[in-house]
Short mmCIF file of C-alpha atoms in Angstrom, two decimals:
data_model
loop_
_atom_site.label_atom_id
_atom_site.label_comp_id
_atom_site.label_asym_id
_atom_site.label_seq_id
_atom_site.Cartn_x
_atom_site.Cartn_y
_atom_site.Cartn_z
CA UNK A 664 144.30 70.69 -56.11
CA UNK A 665 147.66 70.15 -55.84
CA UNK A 666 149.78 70.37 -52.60
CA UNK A 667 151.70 73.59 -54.11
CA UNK A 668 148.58 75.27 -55.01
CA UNK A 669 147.49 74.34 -51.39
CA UNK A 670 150.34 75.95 -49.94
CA UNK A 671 149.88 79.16 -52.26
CA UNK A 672 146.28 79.55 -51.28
CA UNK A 673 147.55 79.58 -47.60
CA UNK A 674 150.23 81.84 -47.65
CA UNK A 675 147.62 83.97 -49.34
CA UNK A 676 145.00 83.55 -46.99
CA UNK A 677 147.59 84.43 -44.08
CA UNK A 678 148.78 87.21 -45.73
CA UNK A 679 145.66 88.52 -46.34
CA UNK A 680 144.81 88.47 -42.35
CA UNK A 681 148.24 89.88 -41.45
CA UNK A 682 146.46 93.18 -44.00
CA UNK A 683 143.42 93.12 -42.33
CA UNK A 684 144.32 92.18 -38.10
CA UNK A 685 145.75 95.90 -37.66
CA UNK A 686 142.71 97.14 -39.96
CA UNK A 687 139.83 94.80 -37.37
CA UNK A 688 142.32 96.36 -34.45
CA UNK A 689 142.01 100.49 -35.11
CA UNK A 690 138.52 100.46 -36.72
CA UNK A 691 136.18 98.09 -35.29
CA UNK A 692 134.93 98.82 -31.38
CA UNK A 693 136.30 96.64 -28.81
CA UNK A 694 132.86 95.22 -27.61
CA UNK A 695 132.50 94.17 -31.47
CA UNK A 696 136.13 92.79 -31.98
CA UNK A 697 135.61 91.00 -28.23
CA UNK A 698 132.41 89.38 -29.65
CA UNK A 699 134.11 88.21 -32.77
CA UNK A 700 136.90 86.11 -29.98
CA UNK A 701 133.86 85.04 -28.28
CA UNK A 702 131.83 83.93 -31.34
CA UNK A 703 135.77 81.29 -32.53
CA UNK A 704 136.74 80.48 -29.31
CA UNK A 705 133.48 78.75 -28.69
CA UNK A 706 133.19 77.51 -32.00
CA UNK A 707 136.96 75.44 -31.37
CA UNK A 708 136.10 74.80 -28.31
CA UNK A 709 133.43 72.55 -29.85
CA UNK A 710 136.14 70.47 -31.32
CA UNK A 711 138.72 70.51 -29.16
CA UNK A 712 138.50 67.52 -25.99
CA UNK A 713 140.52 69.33 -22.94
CA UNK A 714 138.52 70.57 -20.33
CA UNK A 715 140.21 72.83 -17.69
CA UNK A 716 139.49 73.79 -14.07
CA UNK A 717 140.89 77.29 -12.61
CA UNK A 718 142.56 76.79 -8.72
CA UNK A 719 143.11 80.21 -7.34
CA UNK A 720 145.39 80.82 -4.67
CA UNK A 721 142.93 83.49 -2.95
CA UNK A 722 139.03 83.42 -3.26
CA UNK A 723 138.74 87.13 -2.48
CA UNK A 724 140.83 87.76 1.01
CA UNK A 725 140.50 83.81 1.70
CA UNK A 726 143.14 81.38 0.76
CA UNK A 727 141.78 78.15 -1.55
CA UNK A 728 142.16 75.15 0.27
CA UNK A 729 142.46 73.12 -3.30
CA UNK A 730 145.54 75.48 -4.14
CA UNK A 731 147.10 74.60 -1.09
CA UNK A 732 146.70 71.42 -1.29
CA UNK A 733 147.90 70.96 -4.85
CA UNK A 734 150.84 73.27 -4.08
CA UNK A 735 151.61 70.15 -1.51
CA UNK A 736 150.33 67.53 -3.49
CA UNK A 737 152.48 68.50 -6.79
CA UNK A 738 155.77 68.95 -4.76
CA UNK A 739 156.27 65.24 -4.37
CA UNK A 740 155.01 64.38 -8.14
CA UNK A 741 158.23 63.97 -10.10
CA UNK A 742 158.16 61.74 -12.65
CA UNK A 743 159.25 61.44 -16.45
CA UNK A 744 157.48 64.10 -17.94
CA UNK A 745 158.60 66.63 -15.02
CA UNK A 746 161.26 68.99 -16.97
CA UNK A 747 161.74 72.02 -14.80
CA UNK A 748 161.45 72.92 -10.79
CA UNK A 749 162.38 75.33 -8.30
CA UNK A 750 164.47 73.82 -5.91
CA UNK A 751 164.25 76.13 -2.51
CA UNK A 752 165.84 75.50 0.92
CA UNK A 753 166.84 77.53 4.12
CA UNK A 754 169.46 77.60 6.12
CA UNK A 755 167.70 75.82 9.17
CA UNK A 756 165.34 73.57 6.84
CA UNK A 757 166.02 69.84 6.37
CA UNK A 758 164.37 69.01 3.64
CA UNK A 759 164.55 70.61 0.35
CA UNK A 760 161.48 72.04 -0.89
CA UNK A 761 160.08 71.59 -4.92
CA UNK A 762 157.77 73.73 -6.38
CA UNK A 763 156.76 74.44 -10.00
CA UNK A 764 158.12 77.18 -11.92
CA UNK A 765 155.69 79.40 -13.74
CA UNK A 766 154.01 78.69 -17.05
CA UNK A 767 155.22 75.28 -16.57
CA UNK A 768 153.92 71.77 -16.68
CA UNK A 769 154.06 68.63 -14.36
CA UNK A 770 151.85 65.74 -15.63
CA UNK A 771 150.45 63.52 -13.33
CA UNK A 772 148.67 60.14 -14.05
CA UNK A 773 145.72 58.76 -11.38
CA UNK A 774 144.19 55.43 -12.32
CA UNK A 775 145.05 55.36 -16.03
CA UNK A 776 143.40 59.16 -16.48
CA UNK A 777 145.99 61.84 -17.44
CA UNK A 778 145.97 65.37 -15.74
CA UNK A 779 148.28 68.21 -16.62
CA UNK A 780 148.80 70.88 -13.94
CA UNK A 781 149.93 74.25 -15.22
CA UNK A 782 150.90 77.28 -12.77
CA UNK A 783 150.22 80.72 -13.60
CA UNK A 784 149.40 84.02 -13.27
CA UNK A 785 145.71 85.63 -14.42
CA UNK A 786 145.45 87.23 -17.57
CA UNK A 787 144.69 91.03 -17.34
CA UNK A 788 144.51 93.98 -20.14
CA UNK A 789 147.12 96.49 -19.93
CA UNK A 790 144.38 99.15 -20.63
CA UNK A 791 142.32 98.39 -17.84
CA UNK A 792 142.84 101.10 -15.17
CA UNK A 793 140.43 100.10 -12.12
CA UNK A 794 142.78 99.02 -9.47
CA UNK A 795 140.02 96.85 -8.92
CA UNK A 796 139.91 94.35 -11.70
CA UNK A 797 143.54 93.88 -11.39
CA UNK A 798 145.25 90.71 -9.95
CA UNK A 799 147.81 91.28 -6.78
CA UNK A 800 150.02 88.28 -7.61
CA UNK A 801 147.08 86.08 -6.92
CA UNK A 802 148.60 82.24 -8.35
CA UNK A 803 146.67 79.67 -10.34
CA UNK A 804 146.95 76.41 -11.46
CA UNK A 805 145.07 74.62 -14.46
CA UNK A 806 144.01 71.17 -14.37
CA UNK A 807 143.61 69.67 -17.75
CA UNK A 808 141.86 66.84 -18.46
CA UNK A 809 139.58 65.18 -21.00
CA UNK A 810 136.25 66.59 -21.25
CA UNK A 811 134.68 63.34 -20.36
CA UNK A 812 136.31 62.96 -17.30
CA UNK A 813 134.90 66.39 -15.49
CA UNK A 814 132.37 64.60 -12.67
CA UNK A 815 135.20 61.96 -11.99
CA UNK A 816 137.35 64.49 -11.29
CA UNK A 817 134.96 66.19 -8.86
CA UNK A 818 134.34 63.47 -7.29
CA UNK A 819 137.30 61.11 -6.87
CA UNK A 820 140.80 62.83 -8.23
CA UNK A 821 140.31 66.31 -6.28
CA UNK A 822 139.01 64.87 -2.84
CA UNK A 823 142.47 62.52 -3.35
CA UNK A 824 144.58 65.24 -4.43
CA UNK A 825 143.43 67.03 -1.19
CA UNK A 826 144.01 63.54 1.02
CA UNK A 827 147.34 62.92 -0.18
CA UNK A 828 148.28 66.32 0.28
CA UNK A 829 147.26 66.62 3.83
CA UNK A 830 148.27 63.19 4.71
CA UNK A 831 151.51 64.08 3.70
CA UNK A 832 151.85 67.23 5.42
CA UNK A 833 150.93 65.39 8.44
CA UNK A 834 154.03 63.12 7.71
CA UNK A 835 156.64 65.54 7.49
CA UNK A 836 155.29 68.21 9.67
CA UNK A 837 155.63 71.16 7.61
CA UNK A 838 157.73 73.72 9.00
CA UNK A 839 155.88 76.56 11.17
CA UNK A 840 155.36 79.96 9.67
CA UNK A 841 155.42 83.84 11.36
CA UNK A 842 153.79 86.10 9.17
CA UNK A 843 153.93 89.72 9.27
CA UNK A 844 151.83 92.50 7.33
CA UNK A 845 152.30 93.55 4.06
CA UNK A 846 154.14 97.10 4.58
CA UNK A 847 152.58 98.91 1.49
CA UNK A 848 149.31 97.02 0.12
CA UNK A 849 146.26 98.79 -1.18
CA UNK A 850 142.49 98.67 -0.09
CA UNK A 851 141.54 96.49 -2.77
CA UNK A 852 144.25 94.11 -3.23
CA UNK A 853 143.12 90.22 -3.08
CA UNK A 854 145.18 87.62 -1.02
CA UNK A 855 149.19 88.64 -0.02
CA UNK A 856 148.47 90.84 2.72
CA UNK A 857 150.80 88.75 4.66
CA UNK A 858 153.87 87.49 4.14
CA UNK A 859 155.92 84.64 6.08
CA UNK A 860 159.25 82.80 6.54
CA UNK A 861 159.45 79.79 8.59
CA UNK A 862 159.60 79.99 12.16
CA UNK A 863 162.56 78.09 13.55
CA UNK A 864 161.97 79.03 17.38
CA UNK A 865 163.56 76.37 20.48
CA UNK A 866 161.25 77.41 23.14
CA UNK A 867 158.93 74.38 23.80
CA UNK A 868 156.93 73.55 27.48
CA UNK A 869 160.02 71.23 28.17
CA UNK A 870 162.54 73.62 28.04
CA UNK A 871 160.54 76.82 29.34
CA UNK A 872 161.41 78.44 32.79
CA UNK A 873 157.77 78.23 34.32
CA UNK A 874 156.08 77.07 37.26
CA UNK A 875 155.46 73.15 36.88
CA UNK A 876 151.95 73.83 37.95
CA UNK A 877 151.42 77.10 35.63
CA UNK A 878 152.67 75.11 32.29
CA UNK A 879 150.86 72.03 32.92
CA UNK A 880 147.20 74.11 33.30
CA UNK A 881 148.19 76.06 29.80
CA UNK A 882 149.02 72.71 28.35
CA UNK A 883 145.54 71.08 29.69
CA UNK A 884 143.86 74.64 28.48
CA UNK A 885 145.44 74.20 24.99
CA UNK A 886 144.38 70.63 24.76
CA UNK A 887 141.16 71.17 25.68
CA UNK A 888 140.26 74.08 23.15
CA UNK A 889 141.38 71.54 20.59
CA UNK A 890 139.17 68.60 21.20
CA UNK A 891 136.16 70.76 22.26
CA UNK A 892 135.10 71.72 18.27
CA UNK A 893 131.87 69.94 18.59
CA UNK A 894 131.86 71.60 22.12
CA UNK A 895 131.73 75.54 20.73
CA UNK A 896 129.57 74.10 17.67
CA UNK A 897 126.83 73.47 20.31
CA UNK A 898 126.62 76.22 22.20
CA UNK A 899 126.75 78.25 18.62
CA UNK A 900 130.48 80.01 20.24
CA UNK A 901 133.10 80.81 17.44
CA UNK A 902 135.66 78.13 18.09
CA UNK A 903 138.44 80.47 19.47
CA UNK A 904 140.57 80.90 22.40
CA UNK A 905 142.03 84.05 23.88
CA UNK A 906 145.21 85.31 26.33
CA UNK A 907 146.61 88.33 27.77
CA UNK A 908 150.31 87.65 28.89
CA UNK A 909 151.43 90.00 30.92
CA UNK A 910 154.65 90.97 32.94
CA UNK A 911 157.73 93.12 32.64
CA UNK A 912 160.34 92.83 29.74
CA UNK A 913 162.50 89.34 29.86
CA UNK A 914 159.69 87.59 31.56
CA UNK A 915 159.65 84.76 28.80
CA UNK A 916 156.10 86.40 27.22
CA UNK A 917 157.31 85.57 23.34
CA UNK A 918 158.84 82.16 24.30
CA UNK A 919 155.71 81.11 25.83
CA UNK A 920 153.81 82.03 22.31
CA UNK A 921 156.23 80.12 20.30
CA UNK A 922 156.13 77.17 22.88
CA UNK A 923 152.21 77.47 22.46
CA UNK A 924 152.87 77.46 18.50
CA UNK A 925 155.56 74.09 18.31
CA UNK A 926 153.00 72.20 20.67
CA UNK A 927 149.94 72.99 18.78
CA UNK A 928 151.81 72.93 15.26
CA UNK A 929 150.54 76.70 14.80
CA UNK A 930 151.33 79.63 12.56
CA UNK A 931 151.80 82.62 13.92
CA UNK A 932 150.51 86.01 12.36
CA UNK A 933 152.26 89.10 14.00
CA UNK A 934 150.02 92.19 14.04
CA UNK A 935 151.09 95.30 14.45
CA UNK A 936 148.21 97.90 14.77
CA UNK A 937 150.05 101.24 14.46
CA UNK A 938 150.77 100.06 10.88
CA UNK A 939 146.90 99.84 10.41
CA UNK A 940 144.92 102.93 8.90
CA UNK A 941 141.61 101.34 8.75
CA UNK A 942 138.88 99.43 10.74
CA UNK A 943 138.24 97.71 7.29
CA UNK A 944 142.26 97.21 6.50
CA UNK A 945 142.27 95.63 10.21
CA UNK A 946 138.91 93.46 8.94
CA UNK A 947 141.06 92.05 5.94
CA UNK A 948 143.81 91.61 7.57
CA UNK A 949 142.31 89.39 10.54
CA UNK A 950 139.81 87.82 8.06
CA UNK A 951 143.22 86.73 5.70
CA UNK A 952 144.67 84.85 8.20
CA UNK A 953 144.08 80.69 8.55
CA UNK A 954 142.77 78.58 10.73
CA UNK A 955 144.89 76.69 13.50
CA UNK A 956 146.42 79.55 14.10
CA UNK A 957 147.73 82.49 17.10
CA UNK A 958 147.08 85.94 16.42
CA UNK A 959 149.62 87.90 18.24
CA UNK A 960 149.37 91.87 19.18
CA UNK A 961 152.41 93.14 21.35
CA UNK A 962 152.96 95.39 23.70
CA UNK A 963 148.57 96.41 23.72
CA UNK A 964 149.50 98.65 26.19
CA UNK A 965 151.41 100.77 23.77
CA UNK A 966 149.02 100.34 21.10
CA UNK A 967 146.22 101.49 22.68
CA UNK A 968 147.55 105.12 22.67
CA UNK A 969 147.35 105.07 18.61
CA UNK A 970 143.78 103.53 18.84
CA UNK A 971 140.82 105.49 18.85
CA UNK A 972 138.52 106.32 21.56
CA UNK A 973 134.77 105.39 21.10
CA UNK A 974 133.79 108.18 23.02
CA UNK A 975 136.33 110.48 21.90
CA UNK A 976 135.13 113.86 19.12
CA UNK A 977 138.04 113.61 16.73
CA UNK A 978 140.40 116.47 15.51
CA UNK A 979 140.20 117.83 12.41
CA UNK A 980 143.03 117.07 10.02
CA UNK A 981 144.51 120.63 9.96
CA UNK A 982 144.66 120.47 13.88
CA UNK A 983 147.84 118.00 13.24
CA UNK A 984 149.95 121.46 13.32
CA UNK A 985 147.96 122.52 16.69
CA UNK A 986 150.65 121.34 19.70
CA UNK A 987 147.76 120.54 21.60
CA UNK A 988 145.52 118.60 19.53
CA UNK A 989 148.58 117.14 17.66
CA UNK A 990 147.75 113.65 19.09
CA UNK A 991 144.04 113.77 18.52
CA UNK A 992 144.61 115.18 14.90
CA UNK A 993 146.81 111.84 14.47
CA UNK A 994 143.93 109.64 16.13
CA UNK A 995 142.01 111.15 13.57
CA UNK A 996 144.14 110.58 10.54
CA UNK A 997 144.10 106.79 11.82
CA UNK A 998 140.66 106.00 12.05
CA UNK A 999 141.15 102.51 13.22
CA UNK A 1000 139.33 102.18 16.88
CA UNK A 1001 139.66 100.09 19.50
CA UNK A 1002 136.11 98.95 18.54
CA UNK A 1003 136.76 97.55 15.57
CA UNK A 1004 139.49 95.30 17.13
CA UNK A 1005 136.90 94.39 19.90
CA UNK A 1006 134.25 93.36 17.25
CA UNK A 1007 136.99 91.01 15.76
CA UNK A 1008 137.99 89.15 18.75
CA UNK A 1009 134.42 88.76 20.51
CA UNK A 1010 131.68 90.68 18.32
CA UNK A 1011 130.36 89.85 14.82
CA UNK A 1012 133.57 89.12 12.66
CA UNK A 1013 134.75 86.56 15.61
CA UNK A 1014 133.05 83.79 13.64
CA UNK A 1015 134.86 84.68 10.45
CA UNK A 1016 137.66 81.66 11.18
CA UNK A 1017 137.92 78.35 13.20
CA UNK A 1018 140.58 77.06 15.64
CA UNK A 1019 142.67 80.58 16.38
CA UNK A 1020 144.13 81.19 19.61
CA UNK A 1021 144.37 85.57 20.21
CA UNK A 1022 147.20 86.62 22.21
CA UNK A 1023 147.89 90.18 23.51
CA UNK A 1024 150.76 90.72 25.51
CA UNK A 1025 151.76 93.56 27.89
CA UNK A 1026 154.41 95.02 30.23
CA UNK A 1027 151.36 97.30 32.04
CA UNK A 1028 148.04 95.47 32.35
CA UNK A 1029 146.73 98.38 34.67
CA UNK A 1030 146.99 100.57 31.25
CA UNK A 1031 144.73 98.62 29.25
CA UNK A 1032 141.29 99.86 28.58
CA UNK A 1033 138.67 97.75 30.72
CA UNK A 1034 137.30 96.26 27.56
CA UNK A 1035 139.99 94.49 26.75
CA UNK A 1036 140.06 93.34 30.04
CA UNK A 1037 136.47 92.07 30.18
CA UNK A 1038 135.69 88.29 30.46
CA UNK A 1039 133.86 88.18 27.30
CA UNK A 1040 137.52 87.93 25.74
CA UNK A 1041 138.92 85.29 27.61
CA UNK A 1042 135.52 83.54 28.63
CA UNK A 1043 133.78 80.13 28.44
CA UNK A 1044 131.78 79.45 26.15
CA UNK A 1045 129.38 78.64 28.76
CA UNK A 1046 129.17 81.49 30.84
CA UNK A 1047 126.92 83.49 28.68
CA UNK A 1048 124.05 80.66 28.94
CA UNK A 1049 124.73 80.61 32.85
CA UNK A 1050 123.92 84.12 33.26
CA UNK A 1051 121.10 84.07 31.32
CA UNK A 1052 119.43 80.97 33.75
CA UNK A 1053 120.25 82.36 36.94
CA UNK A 1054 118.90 85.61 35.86
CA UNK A 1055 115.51 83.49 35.59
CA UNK A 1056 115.63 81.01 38.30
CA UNK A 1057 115.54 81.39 42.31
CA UNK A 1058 119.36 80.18 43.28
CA UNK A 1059 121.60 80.67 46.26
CA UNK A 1060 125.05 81.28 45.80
CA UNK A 1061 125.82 78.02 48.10
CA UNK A 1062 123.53 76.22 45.05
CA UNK A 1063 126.05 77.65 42.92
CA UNK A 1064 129.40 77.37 44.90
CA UNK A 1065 128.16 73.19 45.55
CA UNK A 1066 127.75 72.52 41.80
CA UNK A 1067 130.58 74.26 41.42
CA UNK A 1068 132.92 71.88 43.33
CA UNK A 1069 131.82 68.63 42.24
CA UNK A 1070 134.72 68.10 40.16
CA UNK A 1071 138.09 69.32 38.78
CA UNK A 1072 137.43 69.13 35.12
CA UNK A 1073 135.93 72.49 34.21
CA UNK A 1074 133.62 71.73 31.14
CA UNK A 1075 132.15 69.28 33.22
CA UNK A 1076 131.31 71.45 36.42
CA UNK A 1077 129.92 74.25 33.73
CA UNK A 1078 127.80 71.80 32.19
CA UNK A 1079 126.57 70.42 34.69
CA UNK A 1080 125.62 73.90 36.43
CA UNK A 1081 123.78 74.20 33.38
CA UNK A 1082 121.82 71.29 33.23
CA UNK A 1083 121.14 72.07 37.57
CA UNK A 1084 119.48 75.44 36.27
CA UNK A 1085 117.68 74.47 33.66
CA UNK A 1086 116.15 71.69 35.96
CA UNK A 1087 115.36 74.02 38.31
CA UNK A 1088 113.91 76.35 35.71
CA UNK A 1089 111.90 73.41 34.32
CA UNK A 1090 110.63 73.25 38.08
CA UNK A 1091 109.51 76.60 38.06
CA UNK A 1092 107.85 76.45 35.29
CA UNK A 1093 106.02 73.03 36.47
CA UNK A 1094 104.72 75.48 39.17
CA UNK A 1095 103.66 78.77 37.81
CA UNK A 1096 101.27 76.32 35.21
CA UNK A 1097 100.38 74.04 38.42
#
């Protein structure tokens, strides 16, 4: 056959499926015509080499580490097939900041083995009405490789891809972030509940108006909750720390948070209840945010008013008009409680996250509902397991007081308490047998 015929029976051919595609389109069911993609896809994909893996930015309410890390990773990869970037930087940043553009390419080359990154946006159908299935600006990149090359990449290029990223973070420091809530999102939107600019705050321990002997026991505090991961892993506590600050306006409340942020190298989320509806919008919210970071809620004092009693019988929604039960009508059309905060910071959810510091602040601490106020929320780890051994064994408080004061260094003195107890509730024990 000769090349002209060739080309005739082609154009033919394509004509002829340009007649029938709107034909397939209006008769045939979708589940059929969805089928029939299914049924060629997989038959090319038999032929064709490239392999791809999917990075989301969000699994669910939880940001992907490996999306992060390539976001990092790919900023300082241009080379000559990089043709297009966004070039971003602030008024009080340094350095400039790189980032791909969308639908674009950046093709990087580890030990001979060629990897295309793409970023991206999901694919949804336009006919698809649940709110549900639909993607809230939830970013992806594609790795593309050769087929072959799938376990190597699983086990050597991503775990380096995620090294030099964080390595390199390290380096430059990357700027400090403040995020605050979304103001409109919807119940089930994935990932961007927050949103951030950099946080470019002076306030450090050096230049802070405090007493000398005041900052240097937050500073030892601070250090200590760092180090002490293998600490809270033991005594199966959720590795978090909590404050209240409290004092009348100008008292240097917010600078202390920021200093705490620049000396730990912490984000800071700022959460403002009376924007919350929910106990479960609260949940995603809290459950969003990353680790080695402070979770900041203002002025509690004035928040409390707009949370819900526990004990309280709520209003009924056409009571709003009632003068008298216009605040409890409100309380009831914001059904977030002061319990579900609670369960956050010291109940169930607590162990959703590691490494966050909790922070409420306050002009009136005599306001503040006694929970928040219990020790549970700004306890040792150790005092639970105290309790529970001197509820068992036969011990003086001068016992107690003398193990308390054989040194300075307080996870010391609270272990060793415990081991004293549990020796003398080993000795008990020896006894009641004997």
């Amino acid at each position: 056959m000769s090349s002209f015929q060739t080309l005739l029976s082609f154009g033919s051919l394509t004509a002829t499926l340009i007649f029938i595609r709107p034909l397939i389109n209006q008769y045939l069911p979708v589940e059929f015509r969805d089928y029939i993609n299914f049924f060629f896809k997989n038959l090319l994909n038999r032929f064709t080499p490239t392999f791809t893996f999917i990075i989301e930015e969000y699994d669910g309410l939880v940001s992907n580490h490996y999306f992060a890390a390539a976001e990092i990773y790919l900023s300082c990869k241009i080379n000559p097939f990089t043709r297009r970037l966004r070039v971003c930087k602030s008024e009080k940043e340094e350095s400039v900041n790189l980032t791909m553009e969308k639908n674009k390419e950046i093709v990087d080359i580890y030990q001979g083995v060629r990897f295309t990154w793409r970023l991206g946006i999901p694919k949804f159908r336009e006919t698809d009405s649940n709110p549900q299935n639909l993607p809230n600006k939830n970013r992806i990149y594609e790795l593309s490789f050769h087929k072959k090359y799938r376990q190597y990449v699983l086990g050597s290029y991503l775990p380096y891809v995620l090294n030099e990223a964080f390595s390199t973070k390290d380096g430059k420091k990357a700027p400090l972030k403040i995020f605050s809530m979304q103001k409109v999102y919807d119940h089930t939107s994935l990932g961007k509940l927050w949103k951030s600019i950099n946080l470019v705050h002076p306030s450090t321990f050096d230049t802070l108006a405090l007493e000398s002997e005041m900052k240097k026991r937050i500073i030892e505090d601070l250090d200590m909750f760092i180090r002490r991961r293998e600490f809270y892993n033991r005594v199966r506590k959720a590795w978090k720390r909590g404050y209240l600050l409290y004092g009348p306006p100008g008292t240097g409340k917010s600078s202390l948070i920021a200093a705490m942020a620049n000396y730990l190298n912490f984000n800071i989320y700022d959460l403002e209840l009376t924007e919350i509806n929910y106990n479960s919008d609260l949940r995603k919210l809290l459950v969003s945010t990353a680790n080695r970071s402070i979770i900041v809620v203002e002025d509690i004092d004035c928040t409390m008013y707009e949370l819900q009693d526990r004990d309280m019988k709520p209003a009924k929604p056409y009571e709003y008009y009632n003068s008298e039960k216009k605040k409890q009508a409100r309380i009831y059309l914001s059904s977030i409680t002061l319990s579900g905060l609670l369960n956050f910071i010291d109940g169930l959810w607590s162990s959703c996250g590691d490494e966050r510091i909790i922070v409420f602040t306050t002009n009136h601490k005599d306001r503040l509902d006694p929970a928040l106020l219990r020790s549970e929320i700004n306890h040792h780890p150790l005092f639970e397991v105290i309790e529970k051994l001197i509820e068992k064994v036969e011990v003086s408080p001068a016992d107690i007081a003398g193990q308390l004061m054989i040194g300075e260094e307080s996870d010391f003195v609270l272990e060793s308490l415990v081991g004293f107890l549990e020796n003398k509730s080993t000795e008990r024990a020896v006894k009641t047998t004997g």
